[in-house]
PDB file of C-alpha atoms in Angstrom:
ATOM      1  CA  MET A1474     167.751-174.236  43.297  1.00 58.00           C
ATOM      2  CA  VAL A1475     170.281-177.070  43.650  1.00 57.00           C
ATOM      3  CA  ASP A1476     173.115-174.876  42.183  1.00 68.00           C
ATOM      4  CA  ALA A1477     172.144-172.090  44.661  1.00 64.00           C
ATOM      5  CA  GLY A1478     172.451-174.506  47.551  1.00 63.00           C
ATOM      6  CA  ILE A1479     175.796-175.808  46.196  1.00 66.00           C
ATOM      7  CA  ALA A1480     177.289-172.295  45.864  1.00 65.00           C
ATOM      8  CA  ALA A1481     176.030-171.250  49.445  1.00 65.00           C
ATOM      9  CA  CYS A1482     177.736-174.253  50.966  1.00 68.00           C
ATOM     10  CA  SER A1483     181.160-173.650  49.055  1.00 73.00           C
ATOM     11  CA  THR A1484     180.910-169.984  50.351  1.00 79.00           C
ATOM     12  CA  ILE A1485     180.775-171.191  53.911  1.00 76.00           C
ATOM     13  CA  THR A1486     184.260-172.980  53.673  1.00 74.00           C
ATOM     14  CA  TYR A1487     185.852-169.729  52.473  1.00 81.00           C
ATOM     15  CA  LEU A1488     183.996-167.695  55.465  1.00 81.00           C
ATOM     16  CA  SER A1489     185.118-170.281  57.965  1.00 76.00           C
ATOM     17  CA  MET A1490     188.665-169.996  56.933  1.00 78.00           C
ATOM     18  CA  PHE A1491     188.588-166.172  56.988  1.00 84.00           C
ATOM     19  CA  PHE A1492     187.023-166.349  60.546  1.00 80.00           C
ATOM     20  CA  ILE A1493     189.854-168.838  61.812  1.00 78.00           C
ATOM     21  CA  GLY A1494     192.321-166.756  60.134  1.00 82.00           C
ATOM     22  CA  GLY A1495     191.133-163.600  61.929  1.00 84.00           C
ATOM     23  CA  THR A1496     191.179-165.549  65.201  1.00 80.00           C
ATOM     24  CA  LEU A1497     194.883-166.668  64.527  1.00 80.00           C
ATOM     25  CA  ALA A1498     195.698-162.956  64.150  1.00 85.00           C
ATOM     26  CA  LEU A1499     194.838-162.574  67.632  1.00 78.00           C
ATOM     27  CA  VAL A1500     197.004-165.299  69.194  1.00 81.00           C
ATOM     28  CA  ASP A1501     200.278-164.322  70.653  1.00 83.00           C
ATOM     29  CA  PHE A1502     202.660-166.757  69.145  1.00 82.00           C
ATOM     30  CA  LYS A1503     205.660-165.594  71.365  1.00 85.00           C
ATOM     31  CA  HIS A1504     203.977-166.998  74.507  1.00 83.00           C
ATOM     32  CA  ILE A1505     202.418-170.042  72.982  1.00 85.00           C
ATOM     33  CA  TYR A1506     204.984-172.429  74.115  1.00 83.00           C
ATOM     34  CA  LYS A1507     203.878-171.558  77.710  1.00 87.00           C
ATOM     35  CA  ARG A1508     200.536-173.481  77.291  1.00 87.00           C
ATOM     36  CA  VAL A1509     202.256-177.025  78.402  1.00 90.00           C
ATOM     37  CA  TRP A1510     198.781-178.590  78.468  1.00 91.00           C
ATOM     38  CA  LEU A1511     198.023-177.695  74.805  1.00 90.00           C
ATOM     39  CA  PHE A1512     201.278-179.568  73.798  1.00 91.00           C
ATOM     40  CA  VAL A1513     200.575-182.599  76.153  1.00 93.00           C
ATOM     41  CA  LEU A1514     197.106-182.967  74.577  1.00 91.00           C
ATOM     42  CA  THR A1515     198.426-182.631  71.201  1.00 91.00           C
ATOM     43  CA  ALA A1516     200.934-185.434  71.947  1.00 91.00           C
ATOM     44  CA  VAL A1517     198.261-187.594  73.296  1.00 94.00           C
ATOM     45  CA  LYS A1518     195.865-186.893  70.388  1.00 92.00           C
ATOM     46  CA  MET A1519     198.366-187.238  67.692  1.00 92.00           C
ATOM     47  CA  VAL A1520     200.894-189.875  69.019  1.00 91.00           C
ATOM     48  CA  ILE A1521     199.752-191.985  71.715  1.00 93.00           C
ATOM     49  CA  ILE A1522     196.238-192.645  70.754  1.00 94.00           C
ATOM     50  CA  PRO A1523     197.197-193.843  67.363  1.00 91.00           C
ATOM     51  CA  ILE A1524     199.830-196.166  68.844  1.00 89.00           C
ATOM     52  CA  ILE A1525     196.988-197.559  71.271  1.00 91.00           C
ATOM     53  CA  LEU A1526     194.786-197.985  68.261  1.00 91.00           C
ATOM     54  CA  MET A1527     197.452-199.938  66.375  1.00 87.00           C
ATOM     55  CA  PHE A1528     197.446-202.578  68.872  1.00 87.00           C
ATOM     56  CA  VAL A1529     193.896-202.592  69.845  1.00 90.00           C
ATOM     57  CA  LEU A1530     192.879-203.108  66.150  1.00 89.00           C
ATOM     58  CA  LYS A1531     195.292-206.062  65.489  1.00 85.00           C
ATOM     59  CA  PRO A1532     192.969-208.796  66.976  1.00 87.00           C
ATOM     60  CA  PHE A1533     190.059-207.736  64.964  1.00 90.00           C
ATOM     61  CA  ASN A1534     191.717-208.712  61.637  1.00 86.00           C
ATOM     62  CA  LEU A1535     190.274-205.631  59.801  1.00 86.00           C
ATOM     63  CA  GLY A1536     193.100-205.857  57.290  1.00 83.00           C
ATOM     64  CA  GLU A1537     196.119-203.976  56.704  1.00 80.00           C
ATOM     65  CA  MET A1538     194.683-200.929  54.690  1.00 80.00           C
ATOM     66  CA  VAL A1539     191.634-200.639  57.036  1.00 84.00           C
ATOM     67  CA  THR A1540     193.786-200.470  60.055  1.00 85.00           C
ATOM     68  CA  ALA A1541     196.228-197.852  58.711  1.00 84.00           C
ATOM     69  CA  VAL A1542     193.451-195.676  57.646  1.00 84.00           C
ATOM     70  CA  ILE A1543     191.796-195.917  61.025  1.00 89.00           C
ATOM     71  CA  VAL A1544     195.265-195.206  62.825  1.00 89.00           C
ATOM     72  CA  LEU A1545     196.067-192.284  60.460  1.00 87.00           C
ATOM     73  CA  GLN A1546     192.511-190.671  60.769  1.00 89.00           C
ATOM     74  CA  ALA A1547     193.021-190.779  64.487  1.00 91.00           C
ATOM     75  CA  ALA A1548     196.366-188.986  64.033  1.00 91.00           C
ATOM     76  CA  MET A1549     195.039-186.119  62.041  1.00 90.00           C
ATOM     77  CA  PRO A1550     195.234-182.601  63.392  1.00 89.00           C
ATOM     78  CA  ALA A1551     192.225-180.979  65.281  1.00 86.00           C
ATOM     79  CA  SER A1552     189.205-179.749  63.082  1.00 81.00           C
ATOM     80  CA  THR A1553     188.937-176.220  62.384  1.00 79.00           C
ATOM     81  CA  ILE A1554     185.238-176.394  63.172  1.00 83.00           C
ATOM     82  CA  LEU A1555     186.552-176.156  66.903  1.00 86.00           C
ATOM     83  CA  VAL A1556     187.243-172.684  66.617  1.00 84.00           C
ATOM     84  CA  ILE A1557     183.686-171.992  65.258  1.00 84.00           C
ATOM     85  CA  LEU A1558     182.078-174.309  68.008  1.00 89.00           C
ATOM     86  CA  GLY A1559     184.061-172.515  70.746  1.00 89.00           C
ATOM     87  CA  MET A1560     182.555-169.117  69.386  1.00 87.00           C
ATOM     88  CA  GLU A1561     178.929-170.319  69.203  1.00 90.00           C
ATOM     89  CA  TYR A1562     178.994-171.749  72.549  1.00 94.00           C
ATOM     90  CA  ASP A1563     180.986-168.945  74.407  1.00 92.00           C
ATOM     91  CA  GLY A1564     184.249-171.008  74.804  1.00 92.00           C
ATOM     92  CA  ASP A1565     187.712-169.948  74.652  1.00 90.00           C
ATOM     93  CA  VAL A1566     187.970-169.142  70.915  1.00 87.00           C
ATOM     94  CA  LEU A1567     191.829-168.150  71.351  1.00 87.00           C
ATOM     95  CA  TYR A1568     192.445-171.553  73.062  1.00 88.00           C
ATOM     96  CA  CYS A1569     190.756-173.376  70.274  1.00 88.00           C
ATOM     97  CA  ALA A1570     192.474-171.572  67.581  1.00 87.00           C
ATOM     98  CA  GLU A1571     195.842-172.035  69.263  1.00 89.00           C
ATOM     99  CA  GLY A1572     195.016-175.934  69.609  1.00 89.00           C
ATOM    100  CA  VAL A1573     194.106-175.989  65.716  1.00 87.00           C
ATOM    101  CA  PHE A1574     197.296-174.089  65.005  1.00 88.00           C
ATOM    102  CA  ILE A1575     199.479-176.464  67.145  1.00 91.00           C
ATOM    103  CA  THR A1576     198.161-179.575  65.925  1.00 91.00           C
ATOM    104  CA  HIS A1577     198.435-178.705  62.489  1.00 87.00           C
ATOM    105  CA  LEU A1578     202.017-177.525  62.920  1.00 89.00           C
ATOM    106  CA  LEU A1579     203.041-180.605  64.939  1.00 91.00           C
ATOM    107  CA  GLY A1580     201.164-182.893  62.397  1.00 91.00           C
ATOM    108  CA  LEU A1581     203.748-181.907  59.918  1.00 90.00           C
ATOM    109  CA  LEU A1582     206.111-183.622  62.182  1.00 90.00           C
ATOM    110  CA  THR A1583     203.978-186.586  63.681  1.00 90.00           C
ATOM    111  CA  LEU A1584     202.104-187.696  60.556  1.00 86.00           C
ATOM    112  CA  PRO A1585     204.839-189.299  58.771  1.00 86.00           C
ATOM    113  CA  PHE A1586     206.239-191.290  61.654  1.00 86.00           C
ATOM    114  CA  VAL A1587     202.600-192.520  62.476  1.00 85.00           C
ATOM    115  CA  TYR A1588     202.240-193.292  58.852  1.00 81.00           C
ATOM    116  CA  TYR A1589     205.686-195.248  59.023  1.00 81.00           C
ATOM    117  CA  GLY A1590     204.636-197.055  62.179  1.00 77.00           C
ATOM    118  CA  ALA A1591     201.063-198.039  60.831  1.00 70.00           C
ATOM    119  CA  ASP A1592     202.786-199.179  57.776  1.00 65.00           C
ATOM    120  CA  MET A1593     205.387-201.344  59.502  1.00 60.00           C
ATOM    121  CA  SER A1594     202.953-202.655  61.757  1.00 56.00           C
ATOM    122  CA  ALA A1595     201.151-203.966  58.702  1.00 55.00           C
ATOM    123  CA  VAL A1596     204.319-205.295  57.366  1.00 52.00           C
ATOM    124  CA  TYR A1597     204.992-206.995  60.724  1.00 57.00           C
ATOM    125  CA  VAL A1598     201.530-208.592  60.759  1.00 56.00           C
ATOM    126  CA  PHE A1599     202.171-209.786  56.945  1.00 54.00           C
ATOM    127  CA  MET A1600     205.550-211.225  57.945  1.00 53.00           C
ATOM    128  CA  VAL A1601     204.305-213.040  60.946  1.00 57.00           C
ATOM    129  CA  PHE A1602     201.212-214.580  58.867  1.00 55.00           C
ATOM    130  CA  THR A1603     203.648-215.698  56.001  1.00 54.00           C
ATOM    131  CA  LYS A1604     205.996-217.116  58.516  1.00 54.00           C
ATOM    132  CA  SER A1605     203.258-218.974  60.319  1.00 52.00           C
ATOM    133  CA  CYS A1606     201.858-220.418  56.717  1.00 50.00           C
ATOM    134  CA  LEU A1607     205.261-221.205  55.916  1.00 49.00           C
ATOM    135  CA  TYR A1608     206.051-223.383  58.970  1.00 51.00           C
ATOM    136  CA  SER A1609     202.584-224.884  59.338  1.00 50.00           C
ATOM    137  CA  ARG A1610     203.056-227.106  56.229  1.00 49.00           C
TER     138      ARG A1610
END
C-alpha cells in the first residue's frame, strides 16, 4: 500500500513538468521582453529582497550559515507550482509560465551574485567580530 502511494506521488512530478512544458510551448518568446513588470518583479524577488534580508537578519545573530541559507532561499526562482495553481484557479497560466521561465533563466545570473554577497556579508561579520575581540583585550 505504501509503495503504491510513493509510486503515485513520484508520477505527479513528471506529469506536472509535462504540463509546464506544454504551457511553455504556447509562450511567445519573441515578445516576452515587452513584459516589463515581469522583469521588475523578478528583480525585486531575486535581488532586492535577498539584499534587504541580509541586513534585516544581521541583528538576530542567527549564524552565518543560517543567514546565508535564508537569503539564498529567498533568491531562488519562482516555484513551478504557480503554473498549476494558475490553471486550477482560472488565472493567467501563460503569465505564470513566463514568470517561472524568466525567474529560472535570470536565476542563472543572479544566484551567483547573491551567493557571493551573502558569503561576503558573513565574512564581513566575522572580520568585525574578530577585530572587536582582538581590540577588546
